[in-house]
Amino acid sequence: MQRKQRLSRQTAYFIPYVLWIGLFVIAPVILLVYQSFFDINGHFTLGNYQTYFSSNTYLMMTLNSVWYAFLITLATLVISYPTAYVLNATKHPQLWLLLIIMPTWINLLLKAYAFIGIFSQAGIANQFLQFIGLAPQQILFTKFSFIFVAAYIQIPFMVLPIYNSISELNPSYVNASKDLGATSWQTFSKVIFPLTLPGVKAGVQAVFIPSLSLFMLTRLIGGNKVITLGTAIEEHFLTTMNWGMGSTIGVILIIAMVIIMSLTGGSKRRTKRGLTK
Amino acid sequence: MKKLLSIIIALAAVCGLLAFGANQLQSSAGSTGKKVLNLYTWGDYIDPNLLTKFQKQTGYHVNVETFDSNEAMFTKIKQGGTSYDLTVPSDYMIEKMKKANLLLPLDKKRLTGMANYDPRFMDLDFDKDNRYSVPYFWGTLGIIYNDKFVKPGSINHWNDLWQSKYRDKIMLIDSARDVMGFSLASMNKSMNTTDPATLLAARNKLNQLAPNVKAVVADEIKMYMIQNEAAIAVDWSGEASEMLDGNDHLHYVVPSEGSNLWFDNLVIPKTAKHFDAIYAFLNFMSEPKNAAQNAEYIGYATPNKKAKALLPKAIRTDRQFYPDDQTIRHLQIYKDLSPAKVGLYNDRYLEFKMHH
């Protein structure tokens, strides 16, 4: 009797979760897939997928998106890993971590506008260049500025998981490696890096996937000189009102993300055991 | 468990208080009750003083909600839900809403100010005999340039933009119809063409413009032009008038060979409920004094002939915003194209954006 009651109570606790997932995750994805099989006149078709895979524009755009997402992730990783490493060695890592997380409390649009001010012709960046004797450069609307700002925005999401896995690393492994005669580089490449790889993978997922479909920054900072799939989706939903095509691109993005998740998330279970402090 | 319960109770109490507060604020602003008018319009598209005046005169409180694109407005009206009484679509969107049965015809007997409007801006293709719409503002698409970087008077035509000396100097408005449109106009083609080969040619011509294009952006153009970030921009006259207010070095040109002529008209969507208020408002806005005040505040060109006469001479005779008849004759109004044709414009436009 009691067991049954407990069971039903458990089911009751489960309801909000199931409702949430059902209404806001599963249902929208099903709708998206469903929508992607309709053309602009509301007829059932596979044509959207056919258009996607036979159009140079979309294929180029896909390559572009992946390439820029890769560059953004790489830039973020190169900055974040040493940062997380140094953070772990400081006296008050939580305080420093808080400082790194703080920018995420500010609205993305505000941050983008701040960078417009910094990078513009009369902005601080150009004032500095003039100060050190260089001619003012066009910084805004370049690929560089786009990657820079995107990386700036994504860095906290990369630092956090890496920091967590570094702080969980048992220092005796590092000591053992050194005692056994490994150089610093060997210790890093054979011990520290492999053991913190789960954090890196989690960080890469957290950065790469949103970067694939960035669209506001491509216009505000990139001046539409960088075109990603996000741009195309926005246009299909808001201007062309070709929801079928927009959904098709959305579905393809989801599939791409699933592939990336499965590529980067494979060996989580194995590394979790026994390696913590 | 007790602690958890008290947290939940506290949260519920906070939520309740907030809801109560919001409700109080809203009712003190007078949005509940019967004497209201729900106006659904573009951002910052009416002089707030006029709304106060309207409320004082008629007792109707105007709730303003804003949209930022015709398409967004269309979707919201189509979904229903909110009882918008009046909205301000552009020309081609009026045609589209008409086709979708989203508009209610005007009761001409209740309108008092229709004679104030310039007959040039009435009875147009998108709404024959003005069965559904009352003109609100009109404007053009054109070129804004900064005389710090460009010799005054040296840009008069679309083709001038293609000169190699303007490399990396031009900003374009991020709109498929307008960018494709000016490329078509530069080739003396109709801005409403649906011929795939012509559209392809327009895209190829745009691709040649790509080295001159600094960025394809939206509302931010205003800020950039005011801050001297770019020398040249292609944008709408309404945006241009705001830029000119912010920077004395800017000038606006409507190429005489042809450009887009656009209208924003007041219409009654089928979600409307407060008809007395609607007609009171339409008549209020048709009064020359009020229309002139609005035009002076917004900076767009008014279709109200009597209102125009009341405007200061400097505005009234400004060829930038009230072009001469010769130019007006060459301007083209966008037609509502079928979704497939709009798709054609968008695909070519996307290809151009990819190119540069």
PDB file of C-alpha atoms in Angstrom, chain A:
ATOM      1  CA  MET A   1       0.000   0.000   0.000  1.00  0.00           C
ATOM      2  CA  GLN A   2       2.697   2.413   1.069  1.00  0.00           C
ATOM      3  CA  ARG A   3       4.829   1.483  -1.856  1.00  0.00           C
ATOM      4  CA  LYS A   4       2.060   2.180  -4.228  1.00  0.00           C
ATOM      5  CA  GLN A   5       1.515   5.578  -2.665  1.00  0.00           C
ATOM      6  CA  ARG A   6       5.170   6.432  -2.980  1.00  0.00           C
ATOM      7  CA  LEU A   7       5.098   5.383  -6.577  1.00  0.00           C
ATOM      8  CA  SER A   8       2.148   7.577  -7.385  1.00  0.00           C
ATOM      9  CA  ARG A   9       3.799  10.466  -5.594  1.00  0.00           C
ATOM     10  CA  GLN A  10       6.887   9.939  -7.700  1.00  0.00           C
ATOM     11  CA  THR A  11       4.776  10.008 -10.811  1.00  0.00           C
ATOM     12  CA  ALA A  12       3.246  13.251  -9.617  1.00  0.00           C
ATOM     13  CA  TYR A  13       6.702  14.794  -9.249  1.00  0.00           C
ATOM     14  CA  PHE A  14       7.462  13.631 -12.717  1.00  0.00           C
ATOM     15  CA  ILE A  15       4.508  15.421 -14.311  1.00  0.00           C
ATOM     16  CA  PRO A  16       5.964  18.955 -14.519  1.00  0.00           C
ATOM     17  CA  TYR A  17       9.095  17.599 -16.150  1.00  0.00           C
ATOM     18  CA  VAL A  18       7.210  15.520 -18.675  1.00  0.00           C
ATOM     19  CA  LEU A  19       4.858  18.380 -19.433  1.00  0.00           C
ATOM     20  CA  TRP A  20       7.742  20.782 -19.900  1.00  0.00           C
ATOM     21  CA  ILE A  21       9.740  18.472 -22.137  1.00  0.00           C
ATOM     22  CA  GLY A  22       6.647  17.482 -24.085  1.00  0.00           C
ATOM     23  CA  LEU A  23       5.324  20.971 -24.657  1.00  0.00           C
ATOM     24  CA  PHE A  24       8.517  22.922 -25.113  1.00  0.00           C
ATOM     25  CA  VAL A  25      11.013  20.447 -26.522  1.00  0.00           C
ATOM     26  CA  ILE A  26       9.368  17.504 -28.236  1.00  0.00           C
ATOM     27  CA  ALA A  27       6.301  19.224 -29.645  1.00  0.00           C
ATOM     28  CA  PRO A  28       8.236  22.126 -31.238  1.00  0.00           C
ATOM     29  CA  VAL A  29      10.743  19.746 -32.806  1.00  0.00           C
ATOM     30  CA  ILE A  30       7.930  17.621 -34.231  1.00  0.00           C
ATOM     31  CA  LEU A  31       6.231  20.766 -35.549  1.00  0.00           C
ATOM     32  CA  LEU A  32       9.498  21.883 -37.111  1.00  0.00           C
ATOM     33  CA  VAL A  33      10.003  18.549 -38.860  1.00  0.00           C
ATOM     34  CA  TYR A  34       6.343  18.515 -39.951  1.00  0.00           C
ATOM     35  CA  GLN A  35       6.547  22.074 -41.252  1.00  0.00           C
ATOM     36  CA  SER A  36       9.683  21.289 -43.247  1.00  0.00           C
ATOM     37  CA  PHE A  37       7.705  18.963 -45.516  1.00  0.00           C
ATOM     38  CA  PHE A  38       5.443  21.717 -46.820  1.00  0.00           C
ATOM     39  CA  ASP A  39       6.131  24.137 -49.626  1.00  0.00           C
ATOM     40  CA  ILE A  40       5.166  27.765 -49.679  1.00  0.00           C
ATOM     41  CA  ASN A  41       1.648  26.999 -50.927  1.00  0.00           C
ATOM     42  CA  GLY A  42       1.006  24.489 -48.154  1.00  0.00           C
ATOM     43  CA  HIS A  43       1.429  21.357 -50.268  1.00  0.00           C
ATOM     44  CA  PHE A  44       3.245  18.323 -48.976  1.00  0.00           C
ATOM     45  CA  THR A  45       6.665  18.062 -50.569  1.00  0.00           C
ATOM     46  CA  LEU A  46      10.217  16.841 -50.159  1.00  0.00           C
ATOM     47  CA  GLY A  47      11.280  19.749 -52.323  1.00  0.00           C
ATOM     48  CA  ASN A  48      12.675  21.811 -49.460  1.00  0.00           C
ATOM     49  CA  TYR A  49      15.321  19.213 -48.734  1.00  0.00           C
ATOM     50  CA  GLN A  50      15.979  18.814 -52.424  1.00  0.00           C
ATOM     51  CA  THR A  51      16.444  22.579 -52.774  1.00  0.00           C
ATOM     52  CA  TYR A  52      18.740  22.635 -49.795  1.00  0.00           C
ATOM     53  CA  PHE A  53      21.055  19.917 -51.021  1.00  0.00           C
ATOM     54  CA  SER A  54      21.112  21.013 -54.643  1.00  0.00           C
ATOM     55  CA  SER A  55      21.601  24.729 -54.034  1.00  0.00           C
ATOM     56  CA  ASN A  56      25.091  26.118 -53.989  1.00  0.00           C
ATOM     57  CA  THR A  57      23.896  29.008 -51.863  1.00  0.00           C
ATOM     58  CA  TYR A  58      22.717  26.845 -49.004  1.00  0.00           C
ATOM     59  CA  LEU A  59      25.639  24.461 -49.152  1.00  0.00           C
ATOM     60  CA  MET A  60      28.073  27.365 -49.145  1.00  0.00           C
ATOM     61  CA  MET A  61      26.179  28.889 -46.259  1.00  0.00           C
ATOM     62  CA  THR A  62      26.378  25.625 -44.334  1.00  0.00           C
ATOM     63  CA  LEU A  63      30.119  25.421 -44.921  1.00  0.00           C
ATOM     64  CA  ASN A  64      30.432  29.053 -43.878  1.00  0.00           C
ATOM     65  CA  SER A  65      28.480  28.471 -40.684  1.00  0.00           C
ATOM     66  CA  VAL A  66      30.522  25.425 -39.722  1.00  0.00           C
ATOM     67  CA  TRP A  67      33.777  27.188 -40.563  1.00  0.00           C
ATOM     68  CA  TYR A  68      32.982  30.271 -38.499  1.00  0.00           C
ATOM     69  CA  ALA A  69      31.605  28.202 -35.635  1.00  0.00           C
ATOM     70  CA  PHE A  70      34.883  26.261 -35.737  1.00  0.00           C
ATOM     71  CA  LEU A  71      36.971  29.434 -35.693  1.00  0.00           C
ATOM     72  CA  ILE A  72      34.938  30.894 -32.842  1.00  0.00           C
ATOM     73  CA  THR A  73      35.258  27.674 -30.854  1.00  0.00           C
ATOM     74  CA  LEU A  74      38.984  27.492 -31.500  1.00  0.00           C
ATOM     75  CA  ALA A  75      39.544  31.093 -30.448  1.00  0.00           C
ATOM     76  CA  THR A  76      37.453  30.549 -27.331  1.00  0.00           C
ATOM     77  CA  LEU A  77      39.286  27.355 -26.445  1.00  0.00           C
ATOM     78  CA  VAL A  78      42.732  28.880 -26.911  1.00  0.00           C
ATOM     79  CA  ILE A  79      41.829  31.649 -24.500  1.00  0.00           C
ATOM     80  CA  SER A  80      39.753  29.637 -22.058  1.00  0.00           C
ATOM     81  CA  TYR A  81      41.972  26.659 -21.328  1.00  0.00           C
ATOM     82  CA  PRO A  82      44.954  28.646 -19.987  1.00  0.00           C
ATOM     83  CA  THR A  83      42.522  30.943 -18.185  1.00  0.00           C
ATOM     84  CA  ALA A  84      40.840  28.042 -16.423  1.00  0.00           C
ATOM     85  CA  TYR A  85      44.238  26.558 -15.618  1.00  0.00           C
ATOM     86  CA  VAL A  86      45.493  29.784 -14.071  1.00  0.00           C
ATOM     87  CA  LEU A  87      42.206  30.319 -12.257  1.00  0.00           C
ATOM     88  CA  ASN A  88      42.597  26.988 -10.528  1.00  0.00           C
ATOM     89  CA  ALA A  89      46.001  28.024  -9.236  1.00  0.00           C
ATOM     90  CA  THR A  90      44.836  31.354  -7.788  1.00  0.00           C
ATOM     91  CA  LYS A  91      43.900  31.904  -4.176  1.00  0.00           C
ATOM     92  CA  HIS A  92      40.276  32.867  -4.720  1.00  0.00           C
ATOM     93  CA  PRO A  93      39.220  31.038  -7.850  1.00  0.00           C
ATOM     94  CA  GLN A  94      35.497  31.527  -7.108  1.00  0.00           C
ATOM     95  CA  LEU A  95      35.940  35.288  -7.120  1.00  0.00           C
ATOM     96  CA  TRP A  96      37.774  35.287 -10.453  1.00  0.00           C
ATOM     97  CA  LEU A  97      35.234  32.884 -11.881  1.00  0.00           C
ATOM     98  CA  LEU A  98      32.484  35.244 -10.830  1.00  0.00           C
ATOM     99  CA  LEU A  99      34.200  38.063 -12.704  1.00  0.00           C
ATOM    100  CA  ILE A 100      34.339  35.930 -15.818  1.00  0.00           C
ATOM    101  CA  ILE A 101      30.694  34.961 -15.534  1.00  0.00           C
ATOM    102  CA  MET A 102      29.532  38.493 -14.822  1.00  0.00           C
ATOM    103  CA  PRO A 103      29.292  39.618 -18.486  1.00  0.00           C
ATOM    104  CA  THR A 104      26.700  36.903 -19.115  1.00  0.00           C
ATOM    105  CA  TRP A 105      24.325  38.836 -16.855  1.00  0.00           C
ATOM    106  CA  ILE A 106      24.267  41.626 -19.396  1.00  0.00           C
ATOM    107  CA  ASN A 107      21.975  41.464 -22.379  1.00  0.00           C
ATOM    108  CA  LEU A 108      23.625  40.232 -25.569  1.00  0.00           C
ATOM    109  CA  LEU A 109      22.303  43.165 -27.574  1.00  0.00           C
ATOM    110  CA  LEU A 110      23.833  45.651 -25.163  1.00  0.00           C
ATOM    111  CA  LYS A 111      27.192  43.943 -25.441  1.00  0.00           C
ATOM    112  CA  ALA A 112      26.976  44.021 -29.229  1.00  0.00           C
ATOM    113  CA  TYR A 113      26.188  47.738 -29.185  1.00  0.00           C
ATOM    114  CA  ALA A 114      29.079  48.349 -26.820  1.00  0.00           C
ATOM    115  CA  PHE A 115      31.395  46.712 -29.338  1.00  0.00           C
ATOM    116  CA  ILE A 116      29.970  48.847 -32.109  1.00  0.00           C
ATOM    117  CA  GLY A 117      31.103  51.837 -30.075  1.00  0.00           C
ATOM    118  CA  ILE A 118      34.534  50.360 -29.434  1.00  0.00           C
ATOM    119  CA  PHE A 119      35.228  49.266 -33.002  1.00  0.00           C
ATOM    120  CA  SER A 120      33.743  52.195 -34.934  1.00  0.00           C
ATOM    121  CA  GLN A 121      35.844  54.704 -36.885  1.00  0.00           C
ATOM    122  CA  ALA A 122      36.035  57.095 -33.947  1.00  0.00           C
ATOM    123  CA  GLY A 123      35.951  54.330 -31.347  1.00  0.00           C
ATOM    124  CA  ILE A 124      38.413  53.500 -28.602  1.00  0.00           C
ATOM    125  CA  ALA A 125      40.180  50.823 -30.650  1.00  0.00           C
ATOM    126  CA  ASN A 126      40.949  53.276 -33.441  1.00  0.00           C
ATOM    127  CA  GLN A 127      41.909  56.002 -30.994  1.00  0.00           C
ATOM    128  CA  PHE A 128      44.446  53.613 -29.546  1.00  0.00           C
ATOM    129  CA  LEU A 129      45.792  52.763 -32.994  1.00  0.00           C
ATOM    130  CA  GLN A 130      46.219  56.449 -33.716  1.00  0.00           C
ATOM    131  CA  PHE A 131      47.890  56.946 -30.359  1.00  0.00           C
ATOM    132  CA  ILE A 132      50.560  54.391 -31.190  1.00  0.00           C
ATOM    133  CA  GLY A 133      50.997  55.972 -34.586  1.00  0.00           C
ATOM    134  CA  LEU A 134      48.980  53.718 -36.879  1.00  0.00           C
ATOM    135  CA  ALA A 135      46.339  54.803 -39.356  1.00  0.00           C
ATOM    136  CA  PRO A 136      42.727  54.138 -38.326  1.00  0.00           C
ATOM    137  CA  GLN A 137      41.500  50.781 -39.577  1.00  0.00           C
ATOM    138  CA  GLN A 138      38.123  49.476 -40.597  1.00  0.00           C
ATOM    139  CA  ILE A 139      37.514  47.093 -37.712  1.00  0.00           C
ATOM    140  CA  LEU A 140      33.740  46.890 -37.622  1.00  0.00           C
ATOM    141  CA  PHE A 141      32.140  44.733 -40.333  1.00  0.00           C
ATOM    142  CA  THR A 142      35.181  42.532 -40.741  1.00  0.00           C
ATOM    143  CA  LYS A 143      35.465  38.811 -40.197  1.00  0.00           C
ATOM    144  CA  PHE A 144      37.949  39.511 -37.450  1.00  0.00           C
ATOM    145  CA  SER A 145      35.562  41.664 -35.443  1.00  0.00           C
ATOM    146  CA  PHE A 146      32.793  39.092 -35.845  1.00  0.00           C
ATOM    147  CA  ILE A 147      34.934  36.253 -34.490  1.00  0.00           C
ATOM    148  CA  PHE A 148      36.337  38.484 -31.756  1.00  0.00           C
ATOM    149  CA  VAL A 149      32.954  39.533 -30.420  1.00  0.00           C
ATOM    150  CA  ALA A 150      31.447  36.059 -30.768  1.00  0.00           C
ATOM    151  CA  ALA A 151      34.395  34.585 -28.878  1.00  0.00           C
ATOM    152  CA  TYR A 152      34.081  37.262 -26.202  1.00  0.00           C
ATOM    153  CA  ILE A 153      30.466  36.336 -25.681  1.00  0.00           C
ATOM    154  CA  GLN A 154      31.129  32.589 -25.589  1.00  0.00           C
ATOM    155  CA  ILE A 155      34.193  32.538 -23.336  1.00  0.00           C
ATOM    156  CA  PRO A 156      32.340  32.121 -19.999  1.00  0.00           C
ATOM    157  CA  PHE A 157      30.572  29.026 -21.347  1.00  0.00           C
ATOM    158  CA  MET A 158      33.930  27.494 -22.210  1.00  0.00           C
ATOM    159  CA  VAL A 159      35.815  28.508 -19.059  1.00  0.00           C
ATOM    160  CA  LEU A 160      33.243  27.072 -16.647  1.00  0.00           C
ATOM    161  CA  PRO A 161      33.292  23.384 -17.678  1.00  0.00           C
ATOM    162  CA  ILE A 162      37.053  23.408 -18.193  1.00  0.00           C
ATOM    163  CA  TYR A 163      37.591  24.994 -14.820  1.00  0.00           C
ATOM    164  CA  ASN A 164      35.362  22.402 -13.199  1.00  0.00           C
ATOM    165  CA  SER A 165      37.266  19.495 -14.685  1.00  0.00           C
ATOM    166  CA  ILE A 166      40.639  21.032 -13.825  1.00  0.00           C
ATOM    167  CA  SER A 167      39.626  21.673 -10.232  1.00  0.00           C
ATOM    168  CA  GLU A 168      38.390  18.097  -9.972  1.00  0.00           C
ATOM    169  CA  LEU A 169      41.747  16.781 -11.109  1.00  0.00           C
ATOM    170  CA  ASN A 170      43.518  14.987  -8.287  1.00  0.00           C
ATOM    171  CA  PRO A 171      46.906  16.746  -7.807  1.00  0.00           C
ATOM    172  CA  SER A 172      48.590  13.497  -6.838  1.00  0.00           C
ATOM    173  CA  TYR A 173      48.409  12.404 -10.484  1.00  0.00           C
ATOM    174  CA  VAL A 174      50.405  15.457 -11.454  1.00  0.00           C
ATOM    175  CA  ASN A 175      52.866  14.895  -8.644  1.00  0.00           C
ATOM    176  CA  ALA A 176      53.227  11.235  -9.565  1.00  0.00           C
ATOM    177  CA  SER A 177      53.921  12.145 -13.158  1.00  0.00           C
ATOM    178  CA  LYS A 178      56.609  14.607 -12.123  1.00  0.00           C
ATOM    179  CA  ASP A 179      58.143  12.170  -9.631  1.00  0.00           C
ATOM    180  CA  LEU A 180      58.433   9.603 -12.365  1.00  0.00           C
ATOM    181  CA  GLY A 181      60.499  11.987 -14.425  1.00  0.00           C
ATOM    182  CA  ALA A 182      58.054  13.489 -16.884  1.00  0.00           C
ATOM    183  CA  THR A 183      58.812  16.974 -18.191  1.00  0.00           C
ATOM    184  CA  SER A 184      56.228  19.696 -17.649  1.00  0.00           C
ATOM    185  CA  TRP A 185      55.067  19.313 -21.244  1.00  0.00           C
ATOM    186  CA  GLN A 186      54.742  15.562 -20.894  1.00  0.00           C
ATOM    187  CA  THR A 187      52.798  15.984 -17.682  1.00  0.00           C
ATOM    188  CA  PHE A 188      50.462  18.343 -19.417  1.00  0.00           C
ATOM    189  CA  SER A 189      49.978  16.407 -22.632  1.00  0.00           C
ATOM    190  CA  LYS A 190      49.868  12.904 -21.127  1.00  0.00           C
ATOM    191  CA  VAL A 191      48.174  13.518 -17.786  1.00  0.00           C
ATOM    192  CA  ILE A 192      46.487  16.864 -17.305  1.00  0.00           C
ATOM    193  CA  PHE A 193      44.986  17.379 -20.732  1.00  0.00           C
ATOM    194  CA  PRO A 194      43.539  13.867 -21.172  1.00  0.00           C
ATOM    195  CA  LEU A 195      42.019  14.016 -17.702  1.00  0.00           C
ATOM    196  CA  THR A 196      40.396  17.380 -18.318  1.00  0.00           C
ATOM    197  CA  LEU A 197      39.186  16.444 -21.769  1.00  0.00           C
ATOM    198  CA  PRO A 198      35.565  15.957 -20.638  1.00  0.00           C
ATOM    199  CA  GLY A 199      35.493  19.604 -19.602  1.00  0.00           C
ATOM    200  CA  VAL A 200      36.911  20.646 -22.944  1.00  0.00           C
ATOM    201  CA  LYS A 201      34.313  18.563 -24.765  1.00  0.00           C
ATOM    202  CA  ALA A 202      31.490  20.043 -22.719  1.00  0.00           C
ATOM    203  CA  GLY A 203      32.849  23.516 -23.429  1.00  0.00           C
ATOM    204  CA  VAL A 204      33.160  22.852 -27.143  1.00  0.00           C
ATOM    205  CA  GLN A 205      29.560  21.667 -27.232  1.00  0.00           C
ATOM    206  CA  ALA A 206      28.370  24.705 -25.312  1.00  0.00           C
ATOM    207  CA  VAL A 207      30.145  27.057 -27.728  1.00  0.00           C
ATOM    208  CA  PHE A 208      30.106  25.382 -31.120  1.00  0.00           C
ATOM    209  CA  ILE A 209      26.415  24.595 -31.252  1.00  0.00           C
ATOM    210  CA  PRO A 210      25.068  28.102 -30.530  1.00  0.00           C
ATOM    211  CA  SER A 211      27.753  29.561 -32.804  1.00  0.00           C
ATOM    212  CA  LEU A 212      26.357  27.606 -35.748  1.00  0.00           C
ATOM    213  CA  SER A 213      23.186  29.636 -35.783  1.00  0.00           C
ATOM    214  CA  LEU A 214      24.303  33.072 -34.637  1.00  0.00           C
ATOM    215  CA  PHE A 215      22.384  35.655 -36.559  1.00  0.00           C
ATOM    216  CA  MET A 216      22.137  38.931 -34.718  1.00  0.00           C
ATOM    217  CA  LEU A 217      25.885  39.383 -34.468  1.00  0.00           C
ATOM    218  CA  THR A 218      26.335  38.626 -38.141  1.00  0.00           C
ATOM    219  CA  ARG A 219      24.392  41.776 -38.907  1.00  0.00           C
ATOM    220  CA  LEU A 220      25.332  44.064 -36.026  1.00  0.00           C
ATOM    221  CA  ILE A 221      29.044  43.309 -35.929  1.00  0.00           C
ATOM    222  CA  GLY A 222      29.611  41.510 -39.233  1.00  0.00           C
ATOM    223  CA  GLY A 223      27.478  43.893 -41.305  1.00  0.00           C
ATOM    224  CA  ASN A 224      26.107  40.814 -43.099  1.00  0.00           C
ATOM    225  CA  LYS A 225      29.556  40.179 -44.527  1.00  0.00           C
ATOM    226  CA  VAL A 226      29.388  36.887 -42.705  1.00  0.00           C
ATOM    227  CA  ILE A 227      26.298  34.906 -43.632  1.00  0.00           C
ATOM    228  CA  THR A 228      25.324  31.920 -41.528  1.00  0.00           C
ATOM    229  CA  LEU A 229      22.378  29.569 -41.564  1.00  0.00           C
ATOM    230  CA  GLY A 230      20.811  31.665 -38.824  1.00  0.00           C
ATOM    231  CA  THR A 231      20.516  34.550 -41.287  1.00  0.00           C
ATOM    232  CA  ALA A 232      18.694  32.361 -43.770  1.00  0.00           C
ATOM    233  CA  ILE A 233      16.280  31.036 -41.154  1.00  0.00           C
ATOM    234  CA  GLU A 234      15.472  34.537 -39.976  1.00  0.00           C
ATOM    235  CA  GLU A 235      14.827  35.648 -43.520  1.00  0.00           C
ATOM    236  CA  HIS A 236      12.624  32.691 -44.387  1.00  0.00           C
ATOM    237  CA  PHE A 237      10.463  33.101 -41.315  1.00  0.00           C
ATOM    238  CA  LEU A 238      10.158  36.873 -41.290  1.00  0.00           C
ATOM    239  CA  THR A 239      10.454  38.100 -44.880  1.00  0.00           C
ATOM    240  CA  THR A 240       9.788  35.343 -47.358  1.00  0.00           C
ATOM    241  CA  MET A 241       7.352  33.652 -44.983  1.00  0.00           C
ATOM    242  CA  ASN A 242       8.564  30.397 -46.459  1.00  0.00           C
ATOM    243  CA  TRP A 243       8.293  28.559 -43.167  1.00  0.00           C
ATOM    244  CA  GLY A 244       8.854  25.222 -44.870  1.00  0.00           C
ATOM    245  CA  MET A 245      12.320  26.169 -46.070  1.00  0.00           C
ATOM    246  CA  GLY A 246      13.155  27.851 -42.778  1.00  0.00           C
ATOM    247  CA  SER A 247      12.117  24.711 -40.923  1.00  0.00           C
ATOM    248  CA  THR A 248      14.175  22.556 -43.268  1.00  0.00           C
ATOM    249  CA  ILE A 249      17.294  24.529 -42.392  1.00  0.00           C
ATOM    250  CA  GLY A 250      16.322  24.284 -38.733  1.00  0.00           C
ATOM    251  CA  VAL A 251      15.991  20.499 -38.981  1.00  0.00           C
ATOM    252  CA  ILE A 252      19.371  20.246 -40.673  1.00  0.00           C
ATOM    253  CA  LEU A 253      20.922  22.357 -37.914  1.00  0.00           C
ATOM    254  CA  ILE A 254      19.409  20.062 -35.295  1.00  0.00           C
ATOM    255  CA  ILE A 255      20.810  17.010 -37.074  1.00  0.00           C
ATOM    256  CA  ALA A 256      24.211  18.687 -37.278  1.00  0.00           C
ATOM    257  CA  MET A 257      24.064  19.387 -33.575  1.00  0.00           C
ATOM    258  CA  VAL A 258      23.142  15.781 -32.748  1.00  0.00           C
ATOM    259  CA  ILE A 259      26.125  14.621 -34.779  1.00  0.00           C
ATOM    260  CA  ILE A 260      28.422  16.999 -32.916  1.00  0.00           C
ATOM    261  CA  MET A 261      27.013  15.931 -29.561  1.00  0.00           C
ATOM    262  CA  SER A 262      27.602  12.280 -30.333  1.00  0.00           C
ATOM    263  CA  LEU A 263      31.113  12.971 -31.624  1.00  0.00           C
ATOM    264  CA  THR A 264      32.177  14.965 -28.591  1.00  0.00           C
ATOM    265  CA  GLY A 265      30.141  13.323 -25.863  1.00  0.00           C
ATOM    266  CA  GLY A 266      31.100   9.671 -26.272  1.00  0.00           C
ATOM    267  CA  SER A 267      33.331   8.775 -23.356  1.00  0.00           C
ATOM    268  CA  LYS A 268      31.900  10.671 -20.437  1.00  0.00           C
ATOM    269  CA  ARG A 269      31.147   7.716 -18.252  1.00  0.00           C
ATOM    270  CA  ARG A 270      34.584   6.193 -18.208  1.00  0.00           C
ATOM    271  CA  THR A 271      36.439   9.296 -17.094  1.00  0.00           C
ATOM    272  CA  LYS A 272      34.058  10.148 -14.306  1.00  0.00           C
ATOM    273  CA  ARG A 273      35.113   7.322 -12.017  1.00  0.00           C
ATOM    274  CA  GLY A 274      37.692   7.676  -9.274  1.00  0.00           C
ATOM    275  CA  LEU A 275      39.646  10.607 -10.592  1.00  0.00           C
ATOM    276  CA  THR A 276      38.309  13.235  -8.251  1.00  0.00           C
ATOM    277  CA  LYS A 277      40.109  14.626  -5.260  1.00  0.00           C
TER     278      LYS A 277
END
